[in-house]
Amino acid sequence: MKTPHNGRSLFPAGRCIMRVLVSACGILLAFVPVCAAKGQEAMRRPQQGQKVSFATQVAPVLIDSCLSCHGGFETEAGFNLGSFPGLIRGGRGGAAIQPGRAADSLLVKKIRGKGIDGQRMPLGGPDLSDEVIDMIARWIDEGARLDVAGGDLQAVAAAGRSQALSEDDLAAVRRKAAVALWKQVLPDESPEVASRGSLTVIANLPTARVESLAVVAASAWDSIRERLVGEGGGRGASQSLIKGGIVLYAFARPYDFSEFWLAQQGSERPRGVTACVGSAGDVVYAAMVAPEDEIDAARPMAGDAAFVVTEQLASAVFAARAAPSWFAQGAGRTLAALIASKSPAARRWRKDLPEKLASVGSAEDFLAGRSDPAATASVAGGFVDRITMAGKKLPAMLAALDAGTPFEEAFTEEFRGPPRSGFEAWAKQEAARNRRR
């Protein structure tokens, strides 16, 4: 299993664009046509007395009206609106925005069509209304600030929707975007879709198999939530793990998963990697090659499918909070070993851990993601399992990340030292223990 870093993870009715997708590690992925969700027009109107939000009010306008010419690999006039830094930087005509001075900003002049050389923007599309232009000008006069973390414009807008929409409305956006993403990767295969609360399973498998996976996934999701945000987390059982829910993609063939990996990562799937987690715009996902073992209806959490599904869903929870890949993987493996403890996969993991540890190299290689991906997942599980006392400290880490504490700071506070020294101490102890066996 490989967990991309998360980069936090549709649009005006009837209006479609070619949308740039970005994975959890921030890699440029692919293009998929998506449409705006109802209610975004309302999100664009600033509330009286409140500052204009770039994420929820300005970014959607720029995406809808400007990105087709000023985004992607080729941009008009060298002006790339695909990211917030690109917007601020401008193009060959100079800086597009003068923070605090909307009247002097080239962007405002262009969309008003006044005091400029050349044509009014957006070229070839309908003029923006005076109300929308005044809103953008007001945002600039207020300082032209970015109000959510992130640089990619699509990711910023997705983060804004996540903050502004209700749980149910965001869930509808995520599900629609998830199906669109599947169709972009495998356009010739219509998937089966099964939803269980805030979790949606999308797969090219027989209906009965998809329903069985949905049962396993829902049980795993409930167990993860109970361990992370139930009484042990001190935040109440109603706390959402991921607002708007998560999508589990299950692919019938390794080739299908390889296509998904290529679209998301822009590279060939590493050998031995059969699952991943990440985000693509509005979609927060776990993806995997469908497990081959039959799911026992009487004991759905006793098989390898339960172990793999639990691992991916739990990993996604931490990846969605920008935890580094190794920690998200380790948390996933730790919780899978607890929740699906009777699965053969749990026993195999513990048995194979010494061999995997010997193959990952230095702490620096492991933490930087330079070790063998399959070995890294196994070793990350052993390390996180030990330092969190078999998962008991994971709720505290989740709470710290939710409070906005940077990962390194949260880790050092909770485990009384940085990741590198902690890993080196654990690896030394494990190696000594293995020699005595």
Short mmCIF file of C-alpha atoms in Angstrom, two decimals:
data_model
loop_
_atom_site.label_atom_id
_atom_site.label_comp_id
_atom_site.label_asym_id
_atom_site.label_seq_id
_atom_site.Cartn_x
_atom_site.Cartn_y
_atom_site.Cartn_z
CA MET A 1 0.00 0.00 0.00
CA LYS A 2 1.29 3.45 -0.86
CA THR A 3 -0.24 6.56 0.64
CA PRO A 4 0.28 9.79 -1.27
CA HIS A 5 0.73 12.92 0.86
CA ASN A 6 -2.54 14.78 1.10
CA GLY A 7 -3.13 18.12 -0.34
CA ARG A 8 -6.50 19.00 0.94
CA SER A 9 -9.70 16.16 0.16
CA LEU A 10 -19.46 20.03 -8.37
CA PHE A 11 -20.02 23.27 -9.80
CA PRO A 12 -22.73 26.08 -11.46
CA ALA A 13 -25.54 24.01 -12.86
CA GLY A 14 -25.16 23.37 -16.56
CA ARG A 15 -21.61 24.76 -16.72
CA CYS A 16 -18.81 22.25 -17.41
CA ILE A 17 -15.07 22.76 -17.50
CA MET A 18 -11.98 20.62 -17.97
CA ARG A 19 -10.81 20.21 -14.44
CA VAL A 20 -7.23 19.67 -13.28
CA LEU A 21 -7.06 17.00 -10.62
CA VAL A 22 -4.36 16.94 -7.96
CA SER A 23 -3.51 13.97 -5.80
CA ALA A 24 -2.83 14.02 -2.09
CA CYS A 25 0.86 14.52 -2.83
CA GLY A 26 0.15 17.53 -5.01
CA ILE A 27 1.12 15.92 -8.34
CA LEU A 28 -0.63 17.13 -11.48
CA LEU A 29 -2.92 14.31 -12.44
CA ALA A 30 -5.36 14.46 -15.32
CA PHE A 31 -8.39 16.28 -16.62
CA VAL A 32 -11.99 15.38 -15.99
CA PRO A 33 -15.12 17.35 -16.92
CA VAL A 34 -17.20 18.26 -13.89
CA CYS A 35 -20.20 20.49 -13.22
CA ALA A 36 -20.97 22.82 -10.38
CA ALA A 37 -23.14 21.84 -7.48
CA LYS A 38 -26.34 23.72 -6.76
CA GLY A 39 -25.85 26.27 -4.05
CA GLN A 40 -22.49 27.53 -5.24
CA GLU A 41 -24.11 30.69 -6.58
CA ALA A 42 -25.28 31.39 -3.04
CA MET A 43 -21.77 30.72 -1.77
CA ARG A 44 -20.52 33.48 -4.05
CA ARG A 45 -22.50 36.23 -2.36
CA PRO A 46 -20.58 37.85 0.52
CA GLN A 47 -22.53 38.07 3.72
CA GLN A 48 -23.06 41.60 5.00
CA GLY A 49 -20.23 42.64 7.30
CA GLN A 50 -18.04 39.67 6.35
CA LYS A 51 -14.91 39.71 4.23
CA VAL A 52 -15.02 38.09 0.82
CA SER A 53 -13.74 34.50 0.86
CA PHE A 54 -11.30 33.65 -1.90
CA ALA A 55 -11.93 29.91 -1.54
CA THR A 56 -15.72 29.94 -1.65
CA GLN A 57 -16.51 33.11 -3.61
CA VAL A 58 -13.62 34.21 -5.83
CA ALA A 59 -11.94 30.93 -6.81
CA PRO A 60 -15.13 29.34 -8.25
CA VAL A 61 -15.62 32.37 -10.52
CA LEU A 62 -12.04 32.17 -11.80
CA ILE A 63 -12.34 28.41 -12.37
CA ASP A 64 -15.60 28.74 -14.28
CA SER A 65 -14.72 31.76 -16.39
CA CYS A 66 -10.93 31.90 -16.74
CA LEU A 67 -9.24 28.55 -16.26
CA SER A 68 -9.97 27.17 -19.73
CA CYS A 69 -7.55 29.75 -21.21
CA HIS A 70 -5.37 30.50 -18.21
CA GLY A 71 -4.74 27.07 -16.71
CA GLY A 72 -2.98 23.81 -17.52
CA PHE A 73 0.16 23.38 -19.58
CA GLU A 74 -0.41 26.22 -22.07
CA THR A 75 -1.73 29.60 -20.93
CA GLU A 76 -2.69 32.77 -22.71
CA ALA A 77 -0.27 35.69 -22.20
CA GLY A 78 1.76 33.59 -19.79
CA PHE A 79 -0.91 34.10 -17.13
CA ASN A 80 -1.55 30.85 -15.25
CA LEU A 81 -4.55 30.94 -12.96
CA GLY A 82 -4.17 27.29 -12.01
CA SER A 83 -2.67 28.24 -8.67
CA PHE A 84 -2.96 31.10 -6.19
CA PRO A 85 0.72 32.07 -6.61
CA GLY A 86 0.18 32.17 -10.38
CA LEU A 87 -2.82 34.45 -9.92
CA ILE A 88 -0.83 36.86 -7.78
CA ARG A 89 2.23 36.72 -10.05
CA GLY A 90 0.37 37.55 -13.25
CA GLY A 91 1.72 37.12 -16.76
CA ARG A 92 3.51 38.99 -19.50
CA GLY A 93 1.31 42.04 -18.90
CA GLY A 94 2.61 42.35 -15.35
CA ALA A 95 1.17 41.65 -11.91
CA ALA A 96 -2.53 40.87 -12.09
CA ILE A 97 -3.36 42.00 -8.58
CA GLN A 98 -2.29 44.92 -6.42
CA PRO A 99 -3.39 43.90 -2.91
CA GLY A 100 -5.39 46.69 -1.30
CA ARG A 101 -5.78 48.54 -4.62
CA ALA A 102 -8.46 46.96 -6.78
CA ALA A 103 -8.78 49.98 -9.06
CA ASP A 104 -5.10 49.65 -10.02
CA SER A 105 -5.21 45.86 -10.48
CA LEU A 106 -4.93 44.56 -14.04
CA LEU A 107 -7.35 41.72 -13.30
CA VAL A 108 -10.15 44.13 -12.39
CA LYS A 109 -9.43 46.35 -15.38
CA LYS A 110 -9.57 43.34 -17.71
CA ILE A 111 -12.85 41.97 -16.43
CA ARG A 112 -14.41 45.47 -16.40
CA GLY A 113 -13.05 46.15 -19.89
CA LYS A 114 -11.90 49.66 -18.92
CA GLY A 115 -8.47 51.31 -19.00
CA ILE A 116 -6.81 48.42 -20.84
CA ASP A 117 -5.07 47.55 -24.07
CA GLY A 118 -6.74 44.63 -25.82
CA GLN A 119 -10.10 43.01 -25.23
CA ARG A 120 -12.29 42.57 -22.20
CA MET A 121 -12.04 39.27 -20.38
CA PRO A 122 -13.14 36.54 -20.30
CA LEU A 123 -12.54 36.37 -24.03
CA GLY A 124 -15.15 34.34 -25.90
CA GLY A 125 -17.38 33.99 -22.86
CA PRO A 126 -20.13 36.01 -21.20
CA ASP A 127 -19.05 39.12 -19.33
CA LEU A 128 -18.99 38.84 -15.58
CA SER A 129 -21.82 40.70 -13.87
CA ASP A 130 -21.14 43.97 -12.08
CA GLU A 131 -22.04 42.21 -8.82
CA VAL A 132 -19.37 39.55 -9.34
CA ILE A 133 -16.75 42.07 -10.46
CA ASP A 134 -17.47 44.24 -7.43
CA MET A 135 -17.04 41.19 -5.21
CA ILE A 136 -13.62 40.39 -6.71
CA ALA A 137 -12.61 44.04 -6.37
CA ARG A 138 -13.71 44.04 -2.77
CA TRP A 139 -11.58 40.93 -2.10
CA ILE A 140 -8.56 42.74 -3.55
CA ASP A 141 -9.26 45.89 -1.54
CA GLU A 142 -9.45 43.72 1.58
CA GLY A 143 -5.90 42.52 0.95
CA ALA A 144 -6.30 39.70 -1.61
CA ARG A 145 -5.69 37.03 1.01
CA LEU A 146 -5.88 33.26 0.65
CA ASP A 147 -8.21 32.02 3.40
CA VAL A 148 -7.51 28.26 3.23
CA ALA A 149 -4.32 26.25 2.96
CA GLY A 150 -3.24 25.21 -0.51
CA GLY A 151 -1.96 26.60 -3.76
CA ASP A 152 -3.77 24.76 -6.58
CA LEU A 153 -6.95 26.65 -7.43
CA GLN A 154 -9.07 23.52 -7.69
CA ALA A 155 -7.84 22.27 -4.31
CA VAL A 156 -8.48 25.69 -2.77
CA ALA A 157 -12.05 25.74 -4.11
CA ALA A 158 -12.61 22.18 -2.89
CA ALA A 159 -11.37 23.16 0.58
CA GLY A 160 -13.72 26.11 0.52
CA ARG A 161 -16.68 23.92 -0.35
CA SER A 162 -15.71 21.54 2.43
CA GLN A 163 -15.87 24.40 4.91
CA ALA A 164 -18.97 26.11 3.56
CA LEU A 165 -21.31 23.24 2.63
CA SER A 166 -23.32 21.15 5.04
CA GLU A 167 -22.39 17.50 5.60
CA ASP A 168 -25.20 16.29 3.33
CA ASP A 169 -24.56 18.81 0.56
CA LEU A 170 -20.84 18.07 0.56
CA ALA A 171 -21.54 14.32 0.49
CA ALA A 172 -23.61 14.82 -2.67
CA VAL A 173 -20.76 16.80 -4.25
CA ARG A 174 -18.22 14.12 -3.34
CA ARG A 175 -20.32 11.27 -4.72
CA LYS A 176 -20.94 13.05 -8.02
CA ALA A 177 -17.27 13.93 -8.37
CA ALA A 178 -16.26 10.36 -7.51
CA VAL A 179 -18.32 8.88 -10.34
CA ALA A 180 -16.91 11.51 -12.73
CA LEU A 181 -13.38 10.55 -11.71
CA TRP A 182 -14.08 6.86 -12.36
CA LYS A 183 -15.46 7.64 -15.81
CA GLN A 184 -12.37 9.67 -16.63
CA VAL A 185 -10.09 6.74 -15.77
CA LEU A 186 -12.26 3.87 -17.10
CA PRO A 187 -14.71 5.49 -19.52
CA ASP A 188 -15.83 2.20 -21.06
CA GLU A 189 -16.85 0.54 -17.79
CA SER A 190 -19.96 1.57 -15.93
CA PRO A 191 -19.33 0.88 -12.24
CA GLU A 192 -21.61 -0.49 -9.58
CA VAL A 193 -22.21 2.01 -6.76
CA ALA A 194 -23.22 1.18 -3.21
CA SER A 195 -23.60 3.79 -0.46
CA ARG A 196 -23.66 3.24 3.27
CA GLY A 197 -24.03 6.50 5.16
CA SER A 198 -21.00 8.68 4.52
CA LEU A 199 -19.17 5.90 2.66
CA THR A 200 -19.58 5.05 -1.03
CA VAL A 201 -18.16 1.98 -2.77
CA ILE A 202 -17.57 2.25 -6.53
CA ALA A 203 -16.34 -0.87 -8.34
CA ASN A 204 -16.39 -2.82 -11.59
CA LEU A 205 -17.46 -5.98 -9.80
CA PRO A 206 -20.68 -8.03 -9.71
CA THR A 207 -23.46 -6.36 -7.75
CA ALA A 208 -23.42 -8.97 -4.99
CA ARG A 209 -19.67 -8.56 -4.55
CA VAL A 210 -19.99 -4.78 -4.34
CA GLU A 211 -22.73 -5.09 -1.73
CA SER A 212 -20.54 -7.43 0.33
CA LEU A 213 -17.65 -4.99 0.14
CA ALA A 214 -19.98 -2.20 1.21
CA VAL A 215 -20.97 -4.20 4.29
CA VAL A 216 -17.30 -4.73 5.19
CA ALA A 217 -16.40 -1.11 4.49
CA ALA A 218 -19.30 0.26 6.56
CA SER A 219 -18.39 -1.98 9.49
CA ALA A 220 -14.73 -0.98 9.21
CA TRP A 221 -15.61 2.72 8.99
CA ASP A 222 -17.79 2.51 12.09
CA SER A 223 -15.04 0.69 14.00
CA ILE A 224 -12.42 3.24 12.93
CA ARG A 225 -14.66 6.09 14.03
CA GLU A 226 -15.34 4.42 17.37
CA ARG A 227 -11.62 4.00 18.05
CA LEU A 228 -10.61 7.48 16.89
CA VAL A 229 -13.43 9.80 17.87
CA GLY A 230 -15.56 7.82 20.29
CA GLU A 231 -15.07 7.96 24.03
CA GLY A 232 -11.35 7.32 23.59
CA GLY A 233 -11.05 10.43 21.43
CA GLY A 234 -12.99 12.56 23.84
CA ARG A 235 -14.88 14.28 21.02
CA GLY A 236 -18.19 12.48 20.90
CA ALA A 237 -19.38 9.63 18.73
CA SER A 238 -21.04 11.97 16.23
CA GLN A 239 -17.71 13.49 15.15
CA SER A 240 -17.21 13.03 11.40
CA LEU A 241 -13.96 11.40 10.33
CA ILE A 242 -14.07 13.09 6.93
CA LYS A 243 -16.72 15.72 6.30
CA GLY A 244 -18.85 14.68 3.35
CA GLY A 245 -17.59 11.12 3.50
CA ILE A 246 -15.11 8.97 1.62
CA VAL A 247 -15.15 6.86 -1.54
CA LEU A 248 -13.74 3.34 -1.77
CA TYR A 249 -12.75 2.37 -5.31
CA ALA A 250 -12.35 -1.38 -5.88
CA PHE A 251 -10.94 -2.59 -9.19
CA ALA A 252 -11.58 -6.06 -10.56
CA ARG A 253 -8.20 -6.30 -12.29
CA PRO A 254 -4.70 -5.08 -11.37
CA TYR A 255 -4.58 -3.42 -14.79
CA ASP A 256 -7.57 -1.24 -13.88
CA PHE A 257 -5.88 -0.14 -10.69
CA SER A 258 -2.71 0.59 -12.66
CA GLU A 259 -4.72 2.91 -14.90
CA PHE A 260 -6.11 4.67 -11.85
CA TRP A 261 -2.63 4.96 -10.34
CA LEU A 262 -1.22 6.40 -13.56
CA ALA A 263 -3.98 9.00 -13.74
CA GLN A 264 -3.49 10.04 -10.13
CA GLN A 265 0.29 9.86 -9.82
CA GLY A 266 1.48 10.45 -13.38
CA SER A 267 3.77 7.42 -13.16
CA GLU A 268 3.70 3.65 -13.41
CA ARG A 269 2.38 1.73 -10.40
CA PRO A 270 5.27 0.42 -8.26
CA ARG A 271 5.65 -3.30 -8.03
CA GLY A 272 3.78 -4.82 -5.12
CA VAL A 273 1.52 -1.81 -4.54
CA THR A 274 -2.13 -2.83 -4.73
CA ALA A 275 -3.81 0.04 -2.89
CA CYS A 276 -3.51 3.76 -2.22
CA VAL A 277 -5.32 6.67 -0.64
CA GLY A 278 -5.51 10.30 -1.65
CA SER A 279 -7.69 13.14 -2.82
CA ALA A 280 -8.60 14.54 -6.21
CA GLY A 281 -10.45 17.81 -5.96
CA ASP A 282 -13.67 17.08 -4.07
CA VAL A 283 -13.00 13.32 -3.88
CA VAL A 284 -11.35 11.82 -0.82
CA TYR A 285 -10.68 8.21 -1.71
CA ALA A 286 -9.21 4.86 -0.86
CA ALA A 287 -8.50 2.69 -3.90
CA MET A 288 -7.44 -0.93 -4.23
CA VAL A 289 -7.39 -4.07 -6.30
CA ALA A 290 -10.41 -5.98 -5.04
CA PRO A 291 -9.37 -8.75 -2.61
CA GLU A 292 -9.84 -12.25 -4.00
CA ASP A 293 -11.01 -13.95 -0.81
CA GLU A 294 -14.69 -14.65 -0.38
CA ILE A 295 -16.45 -12.54 2.22
CA ASP A 296 -18.19 -14.64 4.86
CA ALA A 297 -21.57 -13.02 5.49
CA ALA A 298 -21.59 -14.41 9.04
CA ARG A 299 -18.06 -13.15 9.82
CA PRO A 300 -17.37 -10.29 7.37
CA MET A 301 -14.48 -8.83 9.39
CA ALA A 302 -12.52 -12.08 9.67
CA GLY A 303 -11.09 -12.21 6.15
CA ASP A 304 -8.31 -10.45 4.28
CA ALA A 305 -10.82 -8.15 2.58
CA ALA A 306 -11.64 -6.66 5.98
CA PHE A 307 -7.96 -6.10 6.75
CA VAL A 308 -7.22 -4.36 3.44
CA VAL A 309 -10.37 -2.23 3.47
CA THR A 310 -9.84 -1.14 7.08
CA GLU A 311 -6.21 -0.29 6.41
CA GLN A 312 -7.04 1.92 3.45
CA LEU A 313 -9.95 3.73 5.08
CA ALA A 314 -7.99 4.42 8.26
CA SER A 315 -4.98 5.60 6.25
CA ALA A 316 -7.20 8.03 4.37
CA VAL A 317 -8.36 9.60 7.64
CA PHE A 318 -4.80 10.69 8.48
CA ALA A 319 -3.76 11.45 4.90
CA ALA A 320 -6.73 13.82 4.65
CA ARG A 321 -5.19 15.75 7.55
CA ALA A 322 -1.84 16.11 5.79
CA ALA A 323 -0.06 13.49 7.89
CA PRO A 324 3.03 12.21 6.05
CA SER A 325 2.69 9.05 4.02
CA TRP A 326 4.49 6.75 6.44
CA PHE A 327 2.35 7.82 9.40
CA ALA A 328 -0.93 7.51 7.51
CA GLN A 329 0.12 4.06 6.34
CA GLY A 330 1.23 3.05 9.80
CA ALA A 331 -1.99 4.24 11.41
CA GLY A 332 -3.96 2.31 8.80
CA ARG A 333 -2.03 -0.90 9.37
CA THR A 334 -2.27 -0.51 13.16
CA LEU A 335 -6.04 -0.08 13.13
CA ALA A 336 -6.50 -2.87 10.58
CA ALA A 337 -4.60 -5.28 12.84
CA LEU A 338 -6.94 -4.36 15.70
CA ILE A 339 -10.25 -4.29 13.86
CA ALA A 340 -9.58 -7.28 11.56
CA SER A 341 -7.34 -9.14 14.01
CA LYS A 342 -8.59 -12.57 12.97
CA SER A 343 -7.71 -12.14 9.30
CA PRO A 344 -4.83 -14.16 7.82
CA ALA A 345 -3.34 -10.88 6.55
CA ALA A 346 -2.87 -9.62 10.12
CA ARG A 347 -0.90 -12.73 11.04
CA ARG A 348 1.20 -12.58 7.88
CA TRP A 349 2.08 -8.94 8.54
CA ARG A 350 3.50 -9.62 11.99
CA LYS A 351 5.38 -12.67 10.76
CA ASP A 352 6.98 -10.84 7.83
CA LEU A 353 7.81 -7.63 9.71
CA PRO A 354 11.47 -8.52 10.57
CA GLU A 355 12.28 -9.21 6.92
CA LYS A 356 10.61 -6.01 5.77
CA LEU A 357 12.40 -3.93 8.40
CA ALA A 358 15.76 -5.21 7.18
CA SER A 359 14.97 -3.99 3.67
CA VAL A 360 13.84 -0.38 4.21
CA GLY A 361 17.29 1.11 4.76
CA SER A 362 17.95 4.14 6.92
CA ALA A 363 15.47 6.18 8.94
CA GLU A 364 16.01 9.01 6.49
CA ASP A 365 15.10 6.79 3.53
CA PHE A 366 12.03 5.45 5.31
CA LEU A 367 10.68 8.84 6.39
CA ALA A 368 11.39 10.42 2.99
CA GLY A 369 9.51 7.68 1.13
CA ARG A 370 12.58 6.31 -0.66
CA SER A 371 12.22 2.75 0.62
CA ASP A 372 10.42 -0.07 -1.18
CA PRO A 373 6.71 0.91 -1.04
CA ALA A 374 5.42 -2.52 0.00
CA ALA A 375 8.05 -2.84 2.73
CA THR A 376 7.36 0.70 3.91
CA ALA A 377 3.69 -0.06 4.58
CA SER A 378 4.60 -3.08 6.69
CA VAL A 379 7.34 -1.31 8.64
CA ALA A 380 5.25 1.82 9.13
CA GLY A 381 2.60 -0.38 10.74
CA GLY A 382 5.11 -1.87 13.15
CA PHE A 383 6.55 1.51 14.10
CA VAL A 384 3.23 3.31 14.57
CA ASP A 385 1.73 0.31 16.38
CA ARG A 386 4.57 0.45 18.92
CA ILE A 387 4.72 4.21 19.53
CA THR A 388 0.94 4.60 19.75
CA MET A 389 0.62 1.66 22.15
CA ALA A 390 -1.38 -0.42 19.68
CA GLY A 391 -3.38 2.58 18.52
CA LYS A 392 -4.27 4.01 21.93
CA LYS A 393 -2.53 7.32 21.17
CA LEU A 394 -3.96 7.75 17.68
CA PRO A 395 -7.02 9.72 18.91
CA ALA A 396 -4.70 12.28 20.50
CA MET A 397 -2.76 12.67 17.24
CA LEU A 398 -5.99 13.05 15.29
CA ALA A 399 -7.23 15.69 17.72
CA ALA A 400 -3.95 17.62 17.46
CA LEU A 401 -4.07 17.61 13.66
CA ASP A 402 -7.72 18.69 13.71
CA ALA A 403 -6.72 21.57 15.98
CA GLY A 404 -4.30 22.76 13.31
CA THR A 405 -1.09 21.62 14.98
CA PRO A 406 1.63 20.89 12.37
CA PHE A 407 2.41 17.18 12.18
CA GLU A 408 6.03 17.40 13.33
CA GLU A 409 5.03 19.47 16.34
CA ALA A 410 2.13 17.17 17.22
CA PHE A 411 4.30 14.07 16.87
CA THR A 412 7.13 15.49 18.97
CA GLU A 413 4.72 16.57 21.69
CA GLU A 414 2.83 13.27 21.83
CA PHE A 415 5.83 10.93 21.54
CA ARG A 416 8.47 13.10 23.22
CA GLY A 417 10.78 13.31 20.27
CA PRO A 418 10.91 13.76 16.48
CA PRO A 419 10.03 10.94 14.05
CA ARG A 420 13.63 10.20 13.05
CA SER A 421 14.95 9.55 16.54
CA GLY A 422 11.82 7.59 17.41
CA PHE A 423 12.15 5.38 14.35
CA GLU A 424 15.87 4.77 14.91
CA ALA A 425 15.25 3.73 18.52
CA TRP A 426 12.39 1.43 17.55
CA ALA A 427 14.29 -0.15 14.65
CA LYS A 428 17.28 -0.83 16.91
CA GLN A 429 15.08 -2.54 19.48
CA GLU A 430 13.33 -4.61 16.82
CA ALA A 431 16.61 -5.72 15.27
CA ALA A 432 17.94 -6.80 18.67
CA ARG A 433 14.73 -8.67 19.41
CA ASN A 434 14.87 -10.45 16.06
CA ARG A 435 18.46 -11.57 16.66
CA ARG A 436 17.44 -13.22 19.92
CA ARG A 437 14.72 -15.26 18.23
#
